[in-house]
Amino acid sequence: MKLTKYKKCRLWVDDYGFPGSKDVGKIIDKNIPSSMLKRDVASKNVIEVSLPRNTSNYALVGFEFMPDLAGNMTEVSVHVSSEQTTYSNETLAISNNVFSGIPDEFALSVLESAIEAINEIGGFSPGRLIFNIGAYSDSGSSIMIFRLATSALIKISQFDIENMSDDLLQAELETLLSIRAQK
């Protein structure tokens, strides 16, 4: 989607065919109380964001969710890449040098922003929310863009996307990817 002010976004809901991070160096995680009102099914959601030039402008981040119907906690974890591997798929990045995985410098921001977004929406289903899909640019990626993308991904995952019009989905993403909305 081409959004206003030169923002670009791609969203995959249960159809992201690229591999997750295979070179996991460590896993950072945190358990939080889950929302017993929400019962999500297993899913894999990914967002790729490119903001206008001269800002921290590129991130691709995604999660797999595995529900635990008997549980009462949501385990949020981030698989941190152990090495820099070239990302060979087409991207929205301005830079030609894009790498797979979630590097250590952005991993904590993914975890923190996921938990903040979950708290804002009133909780997530019990289960494991694993951030194991990512890509970043050698120039242009930052903590800010990973926080923005992660928050938008968590919030959009709670929408009934299959029954939303393209215009409504685009308007929601426009709002969620607004830097001012995150402050």
Short mmCIF file of C-alpha atoms in Angstrom, two decimals:
data_model
loop_
_atom_site.label_atom_id
_atom_site.label_comp_id
_atom_site.label_asym_id
_atom_site.label_seq_id
_atom_site.Cartn_x
_atom_site.Cartn_y
_atom_site.Cartn_z
CA MET A 1 0.00 0.00 0.00
CA LYS A 2 1.16 3.48 -0.75
CA LEU A 3 0.04 5.66 2.09
CA THR A 4 0.15 9.45 2.35
CA LYS A 5 3.37 11.42 2.61
CA TYR A 6 5.41 8.74 0.78
CA LYS A 7 4.86 6.04 3.40
CA LYS A 8 4.71 2.49 2.09
CA CYS A 9 3.50 -0.64 3.82
CA ARG A 10 3.00 -4.32 3.08
CA LEU A 11 1.02 -6.59 5.34
CA TRP A 12 0.90 -10.37 5.29
CA VAL A 13 -1.76 -12.19 7.29
CA ASP A 14 -1.19 -15.95 7.47
CA ASP A 15 0.44 -16.04 4.05
CA TYR A 16 4.01 -14.88 4.59
CA GLY A 17 6.07 -17.44 2.72
CA PHE A 18 9.56 -16.29 3.62
CA PRO A 19 11.50 -18.15 6.29
CA GLY A 20 11.78 -16.91 9.84
CA SER A 21 15.13 -16.27 11.43
CA LYS A 22 17.21 -19.44 11.43
CA ASP A 23 20.33 -17.97 13.01
CA VAL A 24 18.93 -17.32 16.49
CA GLY A 25 21.62 -16.15 18.87
CA LYS A 26 19.42 -15.68 21.90
CA ILE A 27 15.81 -15.29 22.85
CA ILE A 28 14.52 -12.47 25.01
CA ASP A 29 11.07 -12.92 26.46
CA LYS A 30 8.56 -11.87 29.03
CA ASN A 31 5.35 -13.44 30.31
CA ILE A 32 2.37 -11.16 30.81
CA PRO A 33 -1.19 -11.92 31.96
CA SER A 34 -3.38 -12.71 29.00
CA SER A 35 -6.86 -11.53 28.20
CA MET A 36 -9.26 -14.33 28.91
CA LEU A 37 -11.84 -12.61 26.69
CA LYS A 38 -9.73 -13.06 23.58
CA ARG A 39 -9.23 -16.46 22.00
CA ASP A 40 -7.13 -16.08 18.89
CA VAL A 41 -6.23 -18.94 16.61
CA ALA A 42 -2.73 -19.75 15.44
CA SER A 43 -1.50 -17.09 13.02
CA LYS A 44 1.53 -15.61 11.34
CA ASN A 45 1.48 -11.86 10.70
CA VAL A 46 4.16 -9.69 9.14
CA ILE A 47 4.42 -5.98 8.38
CA GLU A 48 6.98 -4.18 6.24
CA VAL A 49 7.20 -0.41 6.56
CA SER A 50 9.12 2.23 4.65
CA LEU A 51 8.81 5.84 5.72
CA PRO A 52 9.99 8.86 3.73
CA ARG A 53 13.66 9.57 3.27
CA ASN A 54 15.59 11.43 5.98
CA THR A 55 13.86 9.55 8.77
CA SER A 56 14.50 6.21 10.37
CA ASN A 57 12.72 4.52 7.57
CA TYR A 58 12.73 0.72 7.20
CA ALA A 59 11.61 -2.33 9.17
CA LEU A 60 10.12 -5.71 8.49
CA VAL A 61 8.87 -7.52 11.57
CA GLY A 62 6.57 -10.45 12.08
CA PHE A 63 5.31 -12.92 14.61
CA GLU A 64 3.88 -16.39 14.90
CA PHE A 65 1.17 -16.89 17.48
CA MET A 66 0.48 -20.31 19.01
CA PRO A 67 -2.55 -20.29 21.32
CA ASP A 68 -2.64 -22.10 24.64
CA LEU A 69 -6.32 -22.59 25.37
CA ALA A 70 -5.62 -23.89 28.87
CA GLY A 71 -3.22 -21.09 29.79
CA ASN A 72 -3.62 -17.69 31.37
CA MET A 73 -0.35 -16.07 30.24
CA THR A 74 0.95 -14.65 26.99
CA GLU A 75 4.64 -15.35 26.45
CA VAL A 76 6.11 -12.66 24.22
CA SER A 77 9.52 -13.59 22.84
CA VAL A 78 11.93 -12.17 20.30
CA HIS A 79 14.39 -14.35 18.45
CA VAL A 80 17.57 -12.29 18.14
CA SER A 81 19.71 -12.87 15.06
CA SER A 82 23.19 -14.17 15.77
CA GLU A 83 24.72 -13.14 12.44
CA GLN A 84 24.14 -10.76 9.59
CA THR A 85 22.61 -12.61 6.63
CA THR A 86 21.56 -10.90 3.40
CA TYR A 87 17.81 -10.75 2.90
CA SER A 88 17.31 -11.89 -0.67
CA ASN A 89 13.62 -11.02 -1.17
CA GLU A 90 12.25 -7.84 -2.71
CA THR A 91 11.78 -5.11 -0.09
CA LEU A 92 10.45 -1.59 0.31
CA ALA A 93 13.81 -0.42 1.68
CA ILE A 94 15.54 2.52 0.08
CA SER A 95 18.93 0.89 0.73
CA ASN A 96 20.04 -2.11 -1.30
CA ASN A 97 21.67 -3.70 1.75
CA VAL A 98 18.91 -5.45 3.69
CA PHE A 99 19.60 -8.21 6.20
CA SER A 100 17.43 -11.00 7.64
CA GLY A 101 16.42 -11.32 11.24
CA ILE A 102 15.97 -9.05 14.22
CA PRO A 103 19.36 -7.80 15.40
CA ASP A 104 20.26 -7.26 19.04
CA GLU A 105 20.07 -3.48 18.67
CA PHE A 106 16.34 -3.64 17.79
CA ALA A 107 15.22 -6.74 19.72
CA LEU A 108 14.46 -5.05 23.04
CA SER A 109 12.42 -2.34 21.29
CA VAL A 110 10.35 -5.06 19.59
CA LEU A 111 9.68 -6.76 22.93
CA GLU A 112 8.87 -3.53 24.77
CA SER A 113 6.61 -2.10 22.06
CA ALA A 114 4.76 -5.44 21.71
CA ILE A 115 4.01 -5.45 25.43
CA GLU A 116 2.97 -1.78 25.39
CA ALA A 117 0.63 -2.39 22.44
CA ILE A 118 -0.84 -5.49 24.10
CA ASN A 119 -1.52 -3.47 27.24
CA GLU A 120 -3.13 -0.70 25.14
CA ILE A 121 -5.53 -3.14 23.45
CA GLY A 122 -6.45 -4.81 26.75
CA GLY A 123 -4.43 -7.99 26.47
CA PHE A 124 -3.71 -10.79 24.04
CA SER A 125 -4.86 -14.39 23.97
CA PRO A 126 -3.06 -16.95 26.11
CA GLY A 127 -0.20 -18.58 24.23
CA ARG A 128 3.17 -17.89 22.66
CA LEU A 129 3.71 -14.74 20.59
CA ILE A 130 7.05 -15.27 18.88
CA PHE A 131 8.72 -12.47 16.93
CA ASN A 132 10.97 -14.53 14.68
CA ILE A 133 10.62 -12.76 11.34
CA GLY A 134 12.50 -9.60 10.54
CA ALA A 135 14.61 -7.61 8.15
CA TYR A 136 16.51 -4.37 8.53
CA SER A 137 18.50 -2.00 6.37
CA ASP A 138 22.17 -1.17 6.84
CA SER A 139 21.15 2.49 6.77
CA GLY A 140 17.70 3.69 7.69
CA SER A 141 16.57 1.16 10.26
CA SER A 142 16.25 2.24 13.87
CA ILE A 143 14.71 1.51 17.21
CA MET A 144 11.93 3.99 16.41
CA ILE A 145 10.83 2.30 13.16
CA PHE A 146 10.89 -1.16 14.76
CA ARG A 147 8.77 0.14 17.68
CA LEU A 148 6.30 1.72 15.26
CA ALA A 149 6.05 -1.39 13.05
CA THR A 150 5.69 -3.76 16.02
CA SER A 151 2.98 -1.69 17.66
CA ALA A 152 1.05 -1.38 14.39
CA LEU A 153 1.36 -5.13 13.77
CA ILE A 154 0.00 -6.06 17.21
CA LYS A 155 -2.93 -3.67 16.88
CA ILE A 156 -3.81 -4.62 13.30
CA SER A 157 -3.72 -8.31 14.23
CA GLN A 158 -6.81 -7.71 16.36
CA PHE A 159 -8.89 -6.46 13.41
CA ASP A 160 -11.15 -8.63 11.28
CA ILE A 161 -8.98 -7.96 8.22
CA GLU A 162 -10.76 -10.45 5.97
CA ASN A 163 -14.01 -8.51 6.33
CA MET A 164 -12.51 -5.01 6.13
CA SER A 165 -12.59 -2.95 2.97
CA ASP A 166 -9.24 -2.02 1.49
CA ASP A 167 -9.97 1.65 2.16
CA LEU A 168 -10.73 1.03 5.84
CA LEU A 169 -7.62 -1.13 6.25
CA GLN A 170 -5.50 1.54 4.58
CA ALA A 171 -6.98 4.25 6.84
CA GLU A 172 -6.25 2.16 9.96
CA LEU A 173 -2.66 1.52 8.86
CA GLU A 174 -2.23 5.22 8.06
CA THR A 175 -3.23 6.07 11.63
CA LEU A 176 -1.16 3.31 13.23
CA LEU A 177 1.96 4.25 11.25
CA SER A 178 1.74 7.92 12.11
CA ILE A 179 4.76 8.93 14.15
CA ARG A 180 2.67 11.50 16.01
CA ALA A 181 0.18 8.81 17.06
CA GLN A 182 2.98 6.94 18.82
CA LYS A 183 3.96 9.83 21.10
#
